[in-house]
Amino acid sequence: MRKVAIALAAVLMLVGVVGCSSSDDKKETDATATEVQIASADIMPSLNEDGEFPVLEFPSSKPPAGLQLLVLEKGKGRTVESTDLIVANYVGQVWGNADPFDSSFERKMSTSFELFKVIPGWQKGLAGLQEGAKVILSIPPEMGYGDQGAPSAGIGGADTIAFYVEVVAAYGNDQAGDPDAAMQVELDSLPVAVTGELGKPVTIKVKDSAEPPAELTTTVIARGSGAPVGGEDSRVYISYAMTLWDNSQKEETYAGNGPQEVPIVEGSPFVALSGIPVGSRVLITAPANGGDGSDSKNPVTTPAYAIMVDILGIQLPPEK
């Protein structure tokens, strides 16, 4: 059983169940903190896009009190919920400082994060916005990094911080694929029993009669109509249900860990998603890796497993 548990952990590391936030980011919202206030432009930083990367320019006045939100563009997509996985481009600066302490624009890649795991100013400031929204946030210390600040980023305990944020995408905790995806196979023909309609959370169980896979196999269950997965430096956002081949251990993102970001890189089972359109539901089966367990010098390190994947979205590097 110990070997199986270790093996499952190895598989889950490939999937990316562990959140991307650092320990500094996992700050719970203070119940006594002030709510977000809709700001007027004259008390807030302005956006300067004349350079290679966008930055904020600050007024000569002191920072406004409380959490302030200035909406530059409202957006038109999904409404952000507090439990969503968010994809965003942003730049952050200490109030009055021209140099960013962090910028996804400079990294030329957007960032994904679970909204409930980041600082309270982001939690309260971004929830309720829509995909495509572009905003400026002014965040007081008590809704940022508190009295301890973030010394590694040059943020003091008394510093107000400001962000320009572009909400690229938001994926719901129980989000699945496209309910109108076109079925490609008969479910009865699969090695797994499937519970869950298209567009809704799914569970799988390997059938007793199913032979373990001899190689990595990809089966498109239903084909969506979105852009295809792939492209240089692209990432894919998925929900999934996974089981070891003997059904001894399972893992699901739906209403649990939530959607995950996975890179399309060599050695990952998700390379098999390349070229498949967003909205699709895909079954990936993988053989045991490392031996059959009968030889103590060559134990099974990863048992055979099956993953049913809903492809929610993809992300390419920003143009800037």
PDB file of C-alpha atoms in Angstrom:
ATOM      1  CA  MET A   1       0.000   0.000   0.000  1.00  0.00           C
ATOM      2  CA  ARG A   2       2.890   2.333   0.766  1.00  0.00           C
ATOM      3  CA  LYS A   3       4.247   1.917  -2.781  1.00  0.00           C
ATOM      4  CA  VAL A   4       0.835   2.740  -4.236  1.00  0.00           C
ATOM      5  CA  ALA A   5       0.520   5.901  -2.122  1.00  0.00           C
ATOM      6  CA  ILE A   6       3.951   7.076  -3.201  1.00  0.00           C
ATOM      7  CA  ALA A   7       3.140   6.266  -6.803  1.00  0.00           C
ATOM      8  CA  LEU A   8      -0.128   8.193  -6.662  1.00  0.00           C
ATOM      9  CA  ALA A   9       1.709  11.196  -5.250  1.00  0.00           C
ATOM     10  CA  ALA A  10       4.095  11.019  -8.205  1.00  0.00           C
ATOM     11  CA  VAL A  11       1.189  11.022 -10.642  1.00  0.00           C
ATOM     12  CA  LEU A  12      -0.461  13.960  -8.884  1.00  0.00           C
ATOM     13  CA  MET A  13       2.773  15.930  -9.073  1.00  0.00           C
ATOM     14  CA  LEU A  14       2.487  15.610 -12.847  1.00  0.00           C
ATOM     15  CA  VAL A  15      -1.078  16.870 -12.717  1.00  0.00           C
ATOM     16  CA  GLY A  16      -0.156  19.840 -10.551  1.00  0.00           C
ATOM     17  CA  VAL A  17      -2.501  19.509  -7.588  1.00  0.00           C
ATOM     18  CA  VAL A  18      -0.187  21.559  -5.371  1.00  0.00           C
ATOM     19  CA  GLY A  19      -1.165  25.226  -5.642  1.00  0.00           C
ATOM     20  CA  CYS A  20       1.145  27.748  -7.280  1.00  0.00           C
ATOM     21  CA  SER A  21       0.974  30.307  -4.459  1.00  0.00           C
ATOM     22  CA  SER A  22       3.929  30.765  -2.162  1.00  0.00           C
ATOM     23  CA  SER A  23       3.522  30.643   1.605  1.00  0.00           C
ATOM     24  CA  ASP A  24       3.632  34.442   1.672  1.00  0.00           C
ATOM     25  CA  ASP A  25       0.544  34.505  -0.560  1.00  0.00           C
ATOM     26  CA  LYS A  26      -1.623  32.220   1.574  1.00  0.00           C
ATOM     27  CA  LYS A  27      -3.090  34.885   3.786  1.00  0.00           C
ATOM     28  CA  GLU A  28      -6.634  34.578   5.050  1.00  0.00           C
ATOM     29  CA  THR A  29      -9.001  37.526   4.746  1.00  0.00           C
ATOM     30  CA  ASP A  30      -9.402  39.510   7.959  1.00  0.00           C
ATOM     31  CA  ALA A  31     -13.107  39.536   8.788  1.00  0.00           C
ATOM     32  CA  THR A  32     -12.773  43.058  10.177  1.00  0.00           C
ATOM     33  CA  ALA A  33     -11.066  44.447   7.049  1.00  0.00           C
ATOM     34  CA  THR A  34     -12.841  47.175   5.137  1.00  0.00           C
ATOM     35  CA  GLU A  35     -14.713  46.301   1.959  1.00  0.00           C
ATOM     36  CA  VAL A  36     -13.624  47.478  -1.476  1.00  0.00           C
ATOM     37  CA  GLN A  37     -14.494  51.066  -2.357  1.00  0.00           C
ATOM     38  CA  ILE A  38     -15.036  52.300  -5.907  1.00  0.00           C
ATOM     39  CA  ALA A  39     -12.386  54.973  -6.396  1.00  0.00           C
ATOM     40  CA  SER A  40     -12.354  58.179  -8.393  1.00  0.00           C
ATOM     41  CA  ALA A  41      -9.491  58.569 -10.834  1.00  0.00           C
ATOM     42  CA  ASP A  42      -8.089  61.707  -9.168  1.00  0.00           C
ATOM     43  CA  ILE A  43      -6.980  59.853  -6.015  1.00  0.00           C
ATOM     44  CA  MET A  44      -5.576  56.795  -7.825  1.00  0.00           C
ATOM     45  CA  PRO A  45      -2.451  55.985  -9.842  1.00  0.00           C
ATOM     46  CA  SER A  46      -2.706  56.229 -13.610  1.00  0.00           C
ATOM     47  CA  LEU A  47      -1.575  53.639 -16.145  1.00  0.00           C
ATOM     48  CA  ASN A  48       1.414  54.413 -18.342  1.00  0.00           C
ATOM     49  CA  GLU A  49       1.703  52.123 -21.372  1.00  0.00           C
ATOM     50  CA  ASP A  50       4.302  54.145 -23.272  1.00  0.00           C
ATOM     51  CA  GLY A  51       7.225  51.919 -22.296  1.00  0.00           C
ATOM     52  CA  GLU A  52       8.023  48.309 -23.093  1.00  0.00           C
ATOM     53  CA  PHE A  53       5.852  47.185 -20.167  1.00  0.00           C
ATOM     54  CA  PRO A  54       2.926  48.936 -18.443  1.00  0.00           C
ATOM     55  CA  VAL A  55       3.613  50.671 -15.116  1.00  0.00           C
ATOM     56  CA  LEU A  56       1.688  52.839 -12.681  1.00  0.00           C
ATOM     57  CA  GLU A  57       2.329  56.550 -12.159  1.00  0.00           C
ATOM     58  CA  PHE A  58       1.331  57.979  -8.783  1.00  0.00           C
ATOM     59  CA  PRO A  59      -0.259  61.301  -7.832  1.00  0.00           C
ATOM     60  CA  SER A  60       1.584  63.557  -5.410  1.00  0.00           C
ATOM     61  CA  SER A  61      -1.109  62.967  -2.775  1.00  0.00           C
ATOM     62  CA  LYS A  62      -0.925  60.358  -0.037  1.00  0.00           C
ATOM     63  CA  PRO A  63      -2.527  56.934  -0.598  1.00  0.00           C
ATOM     64  CA  PRO A  64      -6.308  56.875  -0.113  1.00  0.00           C
ATOM     65  CA  ALA A  65      -7.670  55.096   2.943  1.00  0.00           C
ATOM     66  CA  GLY A  66      -8.957  51.555   2.628  1.00  0.00           C
ATOM     67  CA  LEU A  67      -9.135  49.212  -0.336  1.00  0.00           C
ATOM     68  CA  GLN A  68      -9.804  51.207  -3.502  1.00  0.00           C
ATOM     69  CA  LEU A  69     -10.791  49.886  -6.934  1.00  0.00           C
ATOM     70  CA  LEU A  70     -10.647  51.887 -10.171  1.00  0.00           C
ATOM     71  CA  VAL A  71     -12.235  50.074 -13.120  1.00  0.00           C
ATOM     72  CA  LEU A  72     -10.661  50.961 -16.474  1.00  0.00           C
ATOM     73  CA  GLU A  73     -12.570  48.328 -18.474  1.00  0.00           C
ATOM     74  CA  LYS A  74     -15.462  46.218 -17.192  1.00  0.00           C
ATOM     75  CA  GLY A  75     -14.936  43.036 -19.201  1.00  0.00           C
ATOM     76  CA  LYS A  76     -17.618  40.807 -20.675  1.00  0.00           C
ATOM     77  CA  GLY A  77     -16.831  37.237 -19.625  1.00  0.00           C
ATOM     78  CA  ARG A  78     -17.451  35.011 -16.619  1.00  0.00           C
ATOM     79  CA  THR A  79     -18.020  36.759 -13.280  1.00  0.00           C
ATOM     80  CA  VAL A  80     -15.133  36.015 -10.913  1.00  0.00           C
ATOM     81  CA  GLU A  81     -16.050  34.044  -7.785  1.00  0.00           C
ATOM     82  CA  SER A  82     -13.985  33.827  -4.604  1.00  0.00           C
ATOM     83  CA  THR A  83     -13.129  30.159  -5.211  1.00  0.00           C
ATOM     84  CA  ASP A  84     -12.074  30.576  -8.866  1.00  0.00           C
ATOM     85  CA  LEU A  85      -8.745  29.841 -10.456  1.00  0.00           C
ATOM     86  CA  ILE A  86      -7.783  33.219 -11.929  1.00  0.00           C
ATOM     87  CA  VAL A  87      -5.449  33.918 -14.842  1.00  0.00           C
ATOM     88  CA  ALA A  88      -4.154  37.492 -14.828  1.00  0.00           C
ATOM     89  CA  ASN A  89      -1.533  39.875 -16.100  1.00  0.00           C
ATOM     90  CA  TYR A  90      -0.450  42.475 -13.580  1.00  0.00           C
ATOM     91  CA  VAL A  91       2.154  44.908 -12.334  1.00  0.00           C
ATOM     92  CA  GLY A  92       2.593  45.749  -8.631  1.00  0.00           C
ATOM     93  CA  GLN A  93       4.337  48.755  -7.095  1.00  0.00           C
ATOM     94  CA  VAL A  94       4.746  50.259  -3.653  1.00  0.00           C
ATOM     95  CA  TRP A  95       2.766  53.525  -3.556  1.00  0.00           C
ATOM     96  CA  GLY A  96       4.965  56.308  -4.930  1.00  0.00           C
ATOM     97  CA  ASN A  97       7.673  53.958  -6.235  1.00  0.00           C
ATOM     98  CA  ALA A  98       8.253  53.959  -9.996  1.00  0.00           C
ATOM     99  CA  ASP A  99       9.904  50.526  -9.997  1.00  0.00           C
ATOM    100  CA  PRO A 100       7.635  47.440  -9.909  1.00  0.00           C
ATOM    101  CA  PHE A 101       8.261  44.808  -7.274  1.00  0.00           C
ATOM    102  CA  ASP A 102       6.508  42.274  -9.518  1.00  0.00           C
ATOM    103  CA  SER A 103       5.297  42.241 -13.123  1.00  0.00           C
ATOM    104  CA  SER A 104       3.900  39.390 -15.186  1.00  0.00           C
ATOM    105  CA  PHE A 105       4.312  41.665 -18.202  1.00  0.00           C
ATOM    106  CA  GLU A 106       8.071  41.670 -17.713  1.00  0.00           C
ATOM    107  CA  ARG A 107       8.034  37.859 -17.445  1.00  0.00           C
ATOM    108  CA  LYS A 108       5.990  37.814 -20.651  1.00  0.00           C
ATOM    109  CA  MET A 109       3.611  35.259 -19.191  1.00  0.00           C
ATOM    110  CA  SER A 110       0.349  35.604 -17.314  1.00  0.00           C
ATOM    111  CA  THR A 111      -0.013  34.118 -13.831  1.00  0.00           C
ATOM    112  CA  SER A 112      -2.651  31.739 -12.483  1.00  0.00           C
ATOM    113  CA  PHE A 113      -3.678  31.548  -8.831  1.00  0.00           C
ATOM    114  CA  GLU A 114      -6.536  30.419  -6.615  1.00  0.00           C
ATOM    115  CA  LEU A 115      -8.224  33.622  -5.534  1.00  0.00           C
ATOM    116  CA  PHE A 116      -8.843  32.500  -1.945  1.00  0.00           C
ATOM    117  CA  LYS A 117      -5.098  31.936  -1.426  1.00  0.00           C
ATOM    118  CA  VAL A 118      -3.822  35.420  -2.257  1.00  0.00           C
ATOM    119  CA  ILE A 119      -3.764  38.637  -0.235  1.00  0.00           C
ATOM    120  CA  PRO A 120      -7.149  39.993   0.974  1.00  0.00           C
ATOM    121  CA  GLY A 121      -6.878  43.063  -1.263  1.00  0.00           C
ATOM    122  CA  TRP A 122      -6.893  40.834  -4.326  1.00  0.00           C
ATOM    123  CA  GLN A 123      -9.585  38.547  -2.950  1.00  0.00           C
ATOM    124  CA  LYS A 124     -12.030  41.386  -2.302  1.00  0.00           C
ATOM    125  CA  GLY A 125     -10.898  43.572  -5.189  1.00  0.00           C
ATOM    126  CA  LEU A 126     -11.199  40.969  -7.960  1.00  0.00           C
ATOM    127  CA  ALA A 127     -14.240  38.947  -6.854  1.00  0.00           C
ATOM    128  CA  GLY A 128     -17.293  40.148  -8.757  1.00  0.00           C
ATOM    129  CA  LEU A 129     -15.345  41.448 -11.755  1.00  0.00           C
ATOM    130  CA  GLN A 130     -15.728  39.863 -15.185  1.00  0.00           C
ATOM    131  CA  GLU A 131     -13.193  38.209 -17.432  1.00  0.00           C
ATOM    132  CA  GLY A 132     -11.548  40.883 -19.533  1.00  0.00           C
ATOM    133  CA  ALA A 133     -11.738  43.498 -16.774  1.00  0.00           C
ATOM    134  CA  LYS A 134      -8.806  45.909 -16.398  1.00  0.00           C
ATOM    135  CA  VAL A 135      -8.505  47.572 -12.996  1.00  0.00           C
ATOM    136  CA  ILE A 136      -6.197  49.455 -10.651  1.00  0.00           C
ATOM    137  CA  LEU A 137      -6.152  48.444  -6.994  1.00  0.00           C
ATOM    138  CA  SER A 138      -4.837  50.480  -4.067  1.00  0.00           C
ATOM    139  CA  ILE A 139      -4.295  48.119  -1.140  1.00  0.00           C
ATOM    140  CA  PRO A 140      -3.564  49.266   2.431  1.00  0.00           C
ATOM    141  CA  PRO A 141      -1.123  47.226   4.563  1.00  0.00           C
ATOM    142  CA  GLU A 142      -3.837  45.453   6.523  1.00  0.00           C
ATOM    143  CA  MET A 143      -5.236  44.028   3.281  1.00  0.00           C
ATOM    144  CA  GLY A 144      -1.832  43.365   1.781  1.00  0.00           C
ATOM    145  CA  TYR A 145       1.075  41.796   3.633  1.00  0.00           C
ATOM    146  CA  GLY A 146       0.314  43.208   7.090  1.00  0.00           C
ATOM    147  CA  ASP A 147       2.780  44.574   9.607  1.00  0.00           C
ATOM    148  CA  GLN A 148       5.468  42.140   8.492  1.00  0.00           C
ATOM    149  CA  GLY A 149       5.388  43.414   4.896  1.00  0.00           C
ATOM    150  CA  ALA A 150       7.194  41.423   2.229  1.00  0.00           C
ATOM    151  CA  PRO A 151      10.891  42.298   2.684  1.00  0.00           C
ATOM    152  CA  SER A 152      12.033  40.172  -0.258  1.00  0.00           C
ATOM    153  CA  ALA A 153       9.894  42.376  -2.535  1.00  0.00           C
ATOM    154  CA  GLY A 154      10.849  45.643  -0.819  1.00  0.00           C
ATOM    155  CA  ILE A 155       7.418  46.070   0.768  1.00  0.00           C
ATOM    156  CA  GLY A 156       7.434  47.528   4.284  1.00  0.00           C
ATOM    157  CA  GLY A 157       4.838  46.880   6.960  1.00  0.00           C
ATOM    158  CA  ALA A 158       3.350  50.380   6.576  1.00  0.00           C
ATOM    159  CA  ASP A 159       3.397  50.468   2.759  1.00  0.00           C
ATOM    160  CA  THR A 160       0.312  50.825   0.610  1.00  0.00           C
ATOM    161  CA  ILE A 161       0.727  48.807  -2.582  1.00  0.00           C
ATOM    162  CA  ALA A 162      -0.964  49.299  -5.936  1.00  0.00           C
ATOM    163  CA  PHE A 163      -1.610  46.946  -8.831  1.00  0.00           C
ATOM    164  CA  TYR A 164      -2.748  47.224 -12.392  1.00  0.00           C
ATOM    165  CA  VAL A 165      -4.549  43.929 -13.138  1.00  0.00           C
ATOM    166  CA  GLU A 166      -5.952  42.447 -16.330  1.00  0.00           C
ATOM    167  CA  VAL A 167      -8.304  39.524 -15.626  1.00  0.00           C
ATOM    168  CA  VAL A 168      -7.553  37.170 -18.516  1.00  0.00           C
ATOM    169  CA  ALA A 169      -9.706  34.213 -17.442  1.00  0.00           C
ATOM    170  CA  ALA A 170     -11.563  32.738 -14.472  1.00  0.00           C
ATOM    171  CA  TYR A 171     -12.346  29.045 -14.037  1.00  0.00           C
ATOM    172  CA  GLY A 172     -14.968  27.831 -11.576  1.00  0.00           C
ATOM    173  CA  ASN A 173     -14.315  25.290  -8.845  1.00  0.00           C
ATOM    174  CA  ASP A 174     -16.628  22.696 -10.420  1.00  0.00           C
ATOM    175  CA  GLN A 175     -16.280  23.828 -14.033  1.00  0.00           C
ATOM    176  CA  ALA A 176     -16.286  21.152 -16.726  1.00  0.00           C
ATOM    177  CA  GLY A 177     -15.971  21.168 -20.518  1.00  0.00           C
ATOM    178  CA  ASP A 178     -18.353  22.256 -23.253  1.00  0.00           C
ATOM    179  CA  PRO A 179     -21.849  20.741 -22.804  1.00  0.00           C
ATOM    180  CA  ASP A 180     -22.304  21.007 -26.573  1.00  0.00           C
ATOM    181  CA  ALA A 181     -19.081  19.172 -27.463  1.00  0.00           C
ATOM    182  CA  ALA A 182     -19.569  16.583 -30.213  1.00  0.00           C
ATOM    183  CA  MET A 183     -19.438  12.977 -28.996  1.00  0.00           C
ATOM    184  CA  GLN A 184     -16.722  10.969 -30.720  1.00  0.00           C
ATOM    185  CA  VAL A 185     -17.013   7.499 -29.162  1.00  0.00           C
ATOM    186  CA  GLU A 186     -19.517   5.207 -27.473  1.00  0.00           C
ATOM    187  CA  LEU A 187     -18.944   5.328 -23.715  1.00  0.00           C
ATOM    188  CA  ASP A 188     -19.561   1.582 -23.446  1.00  0.00           C
ATOM    189  CA  SER A 189     -16.448   0.978 -25.566  1.00  0.00           C
ATOM    190  CA  LEU A 190     -14.122   2.616 -23.028  1.00  0.00           C
ATOM    191  CA  PRO A 191     -12.036   0.795 -20.403  1.00  0.00           C
ATOM    192  CA  VAL A 192     -13.614   3.018 -17.739  1.00  0.00           C
ATOM    193  CA  ALA A 193     -17.181   3.497 -16.587  1.00  0.00           C
ATOM    194  CA  VAL A 194     -18.097   7.187 -16.812  1.00  0.00           C
ATOM    195  CA  THR A 195     -20.560   9.024 -14.590  1.00  0.00           C
ATOM    196  CA  GLY A 196     -21.363  12.629 -15.486  1.00  0.00           C
ATOM    197  CA  GLU A 197     -22.842  14.367 -18.507  1.00  0.00           C
ATOM    198  CA  LEU A 198     -20.889  16.662 -20.813  1.00  0.00           C
ATOM    199  CA  GLY A 199     -20.472  20.074 -19.232  1.00  0.00           C
ATOM    200  CA  LYS A 200     -20.821  18.659 -15.721  1.00  0.00           C
ATOM    201  CA  PRO A 201     -18.352  17.097 -13.241  1.00  0.00           C
ATOM    202  CA  VAL A 202     -17.329  13.554 -14.099  1.00  0.00           C
ATOM    203  CA  THR A 203     -16.155  10.475 -12.200  1.00  0.00           C
ATOM    204  CA  ILE A 204     -14.538   7.366 -13.646  1.00  0.00           C
ATOM    205  CA  LYS A 205     -13.953   3.770 -12.558  1.00  0.00           C
ATOM    206  CA  VAL A 206     -11.789   1.269 -14.400  1.00  0.00           C
ATOM    207  CA  LYS A 207     -13.866  -1.706 -15.480  1.00  0.00           C
ATOM    208  CA  ASP A 208     -13.001  -5.094 -13.985  1.00  0.00           C
ATOM    209  CA  SER A 209     -12.544  -6.527 -17.471  1.00  0.00           C
ATOM    210  CA  ALA A 210     -10.171  -3.775 -18.664  1.00  0.00           C
ATOM    211  CA  GLU A 211      -6.586  -4.794 -19.384  1.00  0.00           C
ATOM    212  CA  PRO A 212      -3.906  -2.383 -18.124  1.00  0.00           C
ATOM    213  CA  PRO A 213      -2.616  -0.124 -20.921  1.00  0.00           C
ATOM    214  CA  ALA A 214       0.677  -1.049 -22.576  1.00  0.00           C
ATOM    215  CA  GLU A 215       1.320   2.514 -23.747  1.00  0.00           C
ATOM    216  CA  LEU A 216       0.105   6.058 -23.254  1.00  0.00           C
ATOM    217  CA  THR A 217      -3.241   6.316 -25.028  1.00  0.00           C
ATOM    218  CA  THR A 218      -5.428   9.355 -25.722  1.00  0.00           C
ATOM    219  CA  THR A 219      -9.104   9.092 -26.648  1.00  0.00           C
ATOM    220  CA  VAL A 220     -11.186  12.170 -27.457  1.00  0.00           C
ATOM    221  CA  ILE A 221     -14.549  11.424 -25.876  1.00  0.00           C
ATOM    222  CA  ALA A 222     -16.230  14.642 -27.046  1.00  0.00           C
ATOM    223  CA  ARG A 223     -14.677  17.312 -29.252  1.00  0.00           C
ATOM    224  CA  GLY A 224     -15.100  20.966 -28.320  1.00  0.00           C
ATOM    225  CA  SER A 225     -15.057  23.923 -30.673  1.00  0.00           C
ATOM    226  CA  GLY A 226     -12.401  26.115 -29.034  1.00  0.00           C
ATOM    227  CA  ALA A 227      -8.812  26.838 -29.998  1.00  0.00           C
ATOM    228  CA  PRO A 228      -6.463  23.833 -30.113  1.00  0.00           C
ATOM    229  CA  VAL A 229      -4.094  23.084 -27.258  1.00  0.00           C
ATOM    230  CA  GLY A 230      -0.453  23.703 -28.105  1.00  0.00           C
ATOM    231  CA  GLY A 231       1.902  26.432 -29.185  1.00  0.00           C
ATOM    232  CA  GLU A 232       5.237  27.611 -27.863  1.00  0.00           C
ATOM    233  CA  ASP A 233       5.188  28.293 -24.097  1.00  0.00           C
ATOM    234  CA  SER A 234       1.460  27.570 -23.948  1.00  0.00           C
ATOM    235  CA  ARG A 235      -0.333  26.256 -20.902  1.00  0.00           C
ATOM    236  CA  VAL A 236      -3.640  24.465 -20.555  1.00  0.00           C
ATOM    237  CA  TYR A 237      -6.274  24.762 -17.830  1.00  0.00           C
ATOM    238  CA  ILE A 238      -8.082  21.554 -16.986  1.00  0.00           C
ATOM    239  CA  SER A 239     -10.495  19.852 -14.658  1.00  0.00           C
ATOM    240  CA  TYR A 240     -10.090  16.106 -14.269  1.00  0.00           C
ATOM    241  CA  ALA A 241     -11.004  12.858 -12.549  1.00  0.00           C
ATOM    242  CA  MET A 242      -8.190  10.349 -12.085  1.00  0.00           C
ATOM    243  CA  THR A 243      -7.997   6.786 -10.783  1.00  0.00           C
ATOM    244  CA  LEU A 244      -5.297   4.185 -10.407  1.00  0.00           C
ATOM    245  CA  TRP A 245      -6.007   1.178 -12.619  1.00  0.00           C
ATOM    246  CA  ASP A 246      -7.082  -0.947  -9.654  1.00  0.00           C
ATOM    247  CA  ASN A 247      -9.410   1.869  -8.453  1.00  0.00           C
ATOM    248  CA  SER A 248      -7.618   1.875  -5.090  1.00  0.00           C
ATOM    249  CA  GLN A 249      -7.035   5.624  -5.074  1.00  0.00           C
ATOM    250  CA  LYS A 250      -8.732   8.469  -6.878  1.00  0.00           C
ATOM    251  CA  GLU A 251      -8.401  12.230  -7.299  1.00  0.00           C
ATOM    252  CA  GLU A 252     -10.870  14.798  -8.653  1.00  0.00           C
ATOM    253  CA  THR A 253     -10.679  18.544  -9.115  1.00  0.00           C
ATOM    254  CA  TYR A 254     -14.427  19.159  -9.253  1.00  0.00           C
ATOM    255  CA  ALA A 255     -15.553  20.952  -6.080  1.00  0.00           C
ATOM    256  CA  GLY A 256     -12.250  19.907  -4.526  1.00  0.00           C
ATOM    257  CA  ASN A 257      -8.836  21.104  -5.604  1.00  0.00           C
ATOM    258  CA  GLY A 258     -10.420  23.087  -8.419  1.00  0.00           C
ATOM    259  CA  PRO A 259      -9.125  23.553 -11.985  1.00  0.00           C
ATOM    260  CA  GLN A 260      -5.403  23.211 -12.560  1.00  0.00           C
ATOM    261  CA  GLU A 261      -2.841  24.807 -14.842  1.00  0.00           C
ATOM    262  CA  VAL A 262      -0.534  22.304 -16.529  1.00  0.00           C
ATOM    263  CA  PRO A 263       2.300  23.040 -18.971  1.00  0.00           C
ATOM    264  CA  ILE A 264       2.611  21.239 -22.263  1.00  0.00           C
ATOM    265  CA  VAL A 265       6.114  19.858 -21.783  1.00  0.00           C
ATOM    266  CA  GLU A 266       7.923  16.685 -22.730  1.00  0.00           C
ATOM    267  CA  GLY A 267       7.504  13.930 -20.165  1.00  0.00           C
ATOM    268  CA  SER A 268       4.053  15.028 -19.024  1.00  0.00           C
ATOM    269  CA  PRO A 269       1.001  12.923 -19.959  1.00  0.00           C
ATOM    270  CA  PHE A 270      -0.695  16.162 -20.966  1.00  0.00           C
ATOM    271  CA  VAL A 271       1.484  16.453 -24.062  1.00  0.00           C
ATOM    272  CA  ALA A 272      -1.175  14.102 -25.418  1.00  0.00           C
ATOM    273  CA  LEU A 273      -3.641  17.022 -25.349  1.00  0.00           C
ATOM    274  CA  SER A 274      -1.712  18.923 -28.040  1.00  0.00           C
ATOM    275  CA  GLY A 275      -3.930  19.808 -30.978  1.00  0.00           C
ATOM    276  CA  ILE A 276      -7.187  18.962 -29.178  1.00  0.00           C
ATOM    277  CA  PRO A 277      -9.616  21.910 -28.976  1.00  0.00           C
ATOM    278  CA  VAL A 278     -10.738  23.680 -25.812  1.00  0.00           C
ATOM    279  CA  GLY A 279     -14.068  22.361 -24.530  1.00  0.00           C
ATOM    280  CA  SER A 280     -13.165  18.732 -25.265  1.00  0.00           C
ATOM    281  CA  ARG A 281     -13.406  15.803 -22.856  1.00  0.00           C
ATOM    282  CA  VAL A 282     -10.454  13.437 -23.206  1.00  0.00           C
ATOM    283  CA  LEU A 283      -9.490  10.096 -21.647  1.00  0.00           C
ATOM    284  CA  ILE A 284      -5.775   9.490 -21.072  1.00  0.00           C
ATOM    285  CA  THR A 285      -4.628   6.029 -19.982  1.00  0.00           C
ATOM    286  CA  ALA A 286      -1.036   5.422 -18.955  1.00  0.00           C
ATOM    287  CA  PRO A 287       0.894   2.195 -18.326  1.00  0.00           C
ATOM    288  CA  ALA A 288       2.800   1.327 -15.188  1.00  0.00           C
ATOM    289  CA  ASN A 289       6.235   2.894 -15.238  1.00  0.00           C
ATOM    290  CA  GLY A 290       9.244   1.221 -13.650  1.00  0.00           C
ATOM    291  CA  GLY A 291       8.387  -2.479 -13.682  1.00  0.00           C
ATOM    292  CA  ASP A 292       5.676  -4.862 -12.553  1.00  0.00           C
ATOM    293  CA  GLY A 293       6.644  -4.883  -8.873  1.00  0.00           C
ATOM    294  CA  SER A 294       7.841  -8.504  -8.868  1.00  0.00           C
ATOM    295  CA  ASP A 295      11.513  -7.521  -8.902  1.00  0.00           C
ATOM    296  CA  SER A 296      12.682  -5.699  -5.756  1.00  0.00           C
ATOM    297  CA  LYS A 297      15.408  -4.023  -7.826  1.00  0.00           C
ATOM    298  CA  ASN A 298      12.829  -2.701 -10.296  1.00  0.00           C
ATOM    299  CA  PRO A 299       9.681  -1.783  -8.300  1.00  0.00           C
ATOM    300  CA  VAL A 300       6.663  -0.043  -9.727  1.00  0.00           C
ATOM    301  CA  THR A 301       7.162   3.710  -9.217  1.00  0.00           C
ATOM    302  CA  THR A 302       4.022   4.796 -11.053  1.00  0.00           C
ATOM    303  CA  PRO A 303       1.156   2.324 -11.482  1.00  0.00           C
ATOM    304  CA  ALA A 304      -1.147   2.314 -14.463  1.00  0.00           C
ATOM    305  CA  TYR A 305      -3.819   4.987 -14.255  1.00  0.00           C
ATOM    306  CA  ALA A 306      -6.612   6.715 -16.160  1.00  0.00           C
ATOM    307  CA  ILE A 307      -7.464  10.434 -16.273  1.00  0.00           C
ATOM    308  CA  MET A 308     -10.610  11.958 -17.717  1.00  0.00           C
ATOM    309  CA  VAL A 309      -9.763  15.546 -18.628  1.00  0.00           C
ATOM    310  CA  ASP A 310     -12.037  18.481 -19.406  1.00  0.00           C
ATOM    311  CA  ILE A 311     -10.066  21.130 -21.327  1.00  0.00           C
ATOM    312  CA  LEU A 312     -11.248  24.499 -20.014  1.00  0.00           C
ATOM    313  CA  GLY A 313      -8.856  26.920 -21.689  1.00  0.00           C
ATOM    314  CA  ILE A 314      -5.360  27.658 -22.913  1.00  0.00           C
ATOM    315  CA  GLN A 315      -3.055  30.604 -22.453  1.00  0.00           C
ATOM    316  CA  LEU A 316      -0.288  32.018 -24.624  1.00  0.00           C
ATOM    317  CA  PRO A 317       2.290  34.600 -23.531  1.00  0.00           C
ATOM    318  CA  PRO A 318       1.007  38.217 -23.600  1.00  0.00           C
ATOM    319  CA  GLU A 319       2.013  40.289 -26.591  1.00  0.00           C
ATOM    320  CA  LYS A 320       3.916  42.780 -24.458  1.00  0.00           C
TER     321      LYS A 320
END
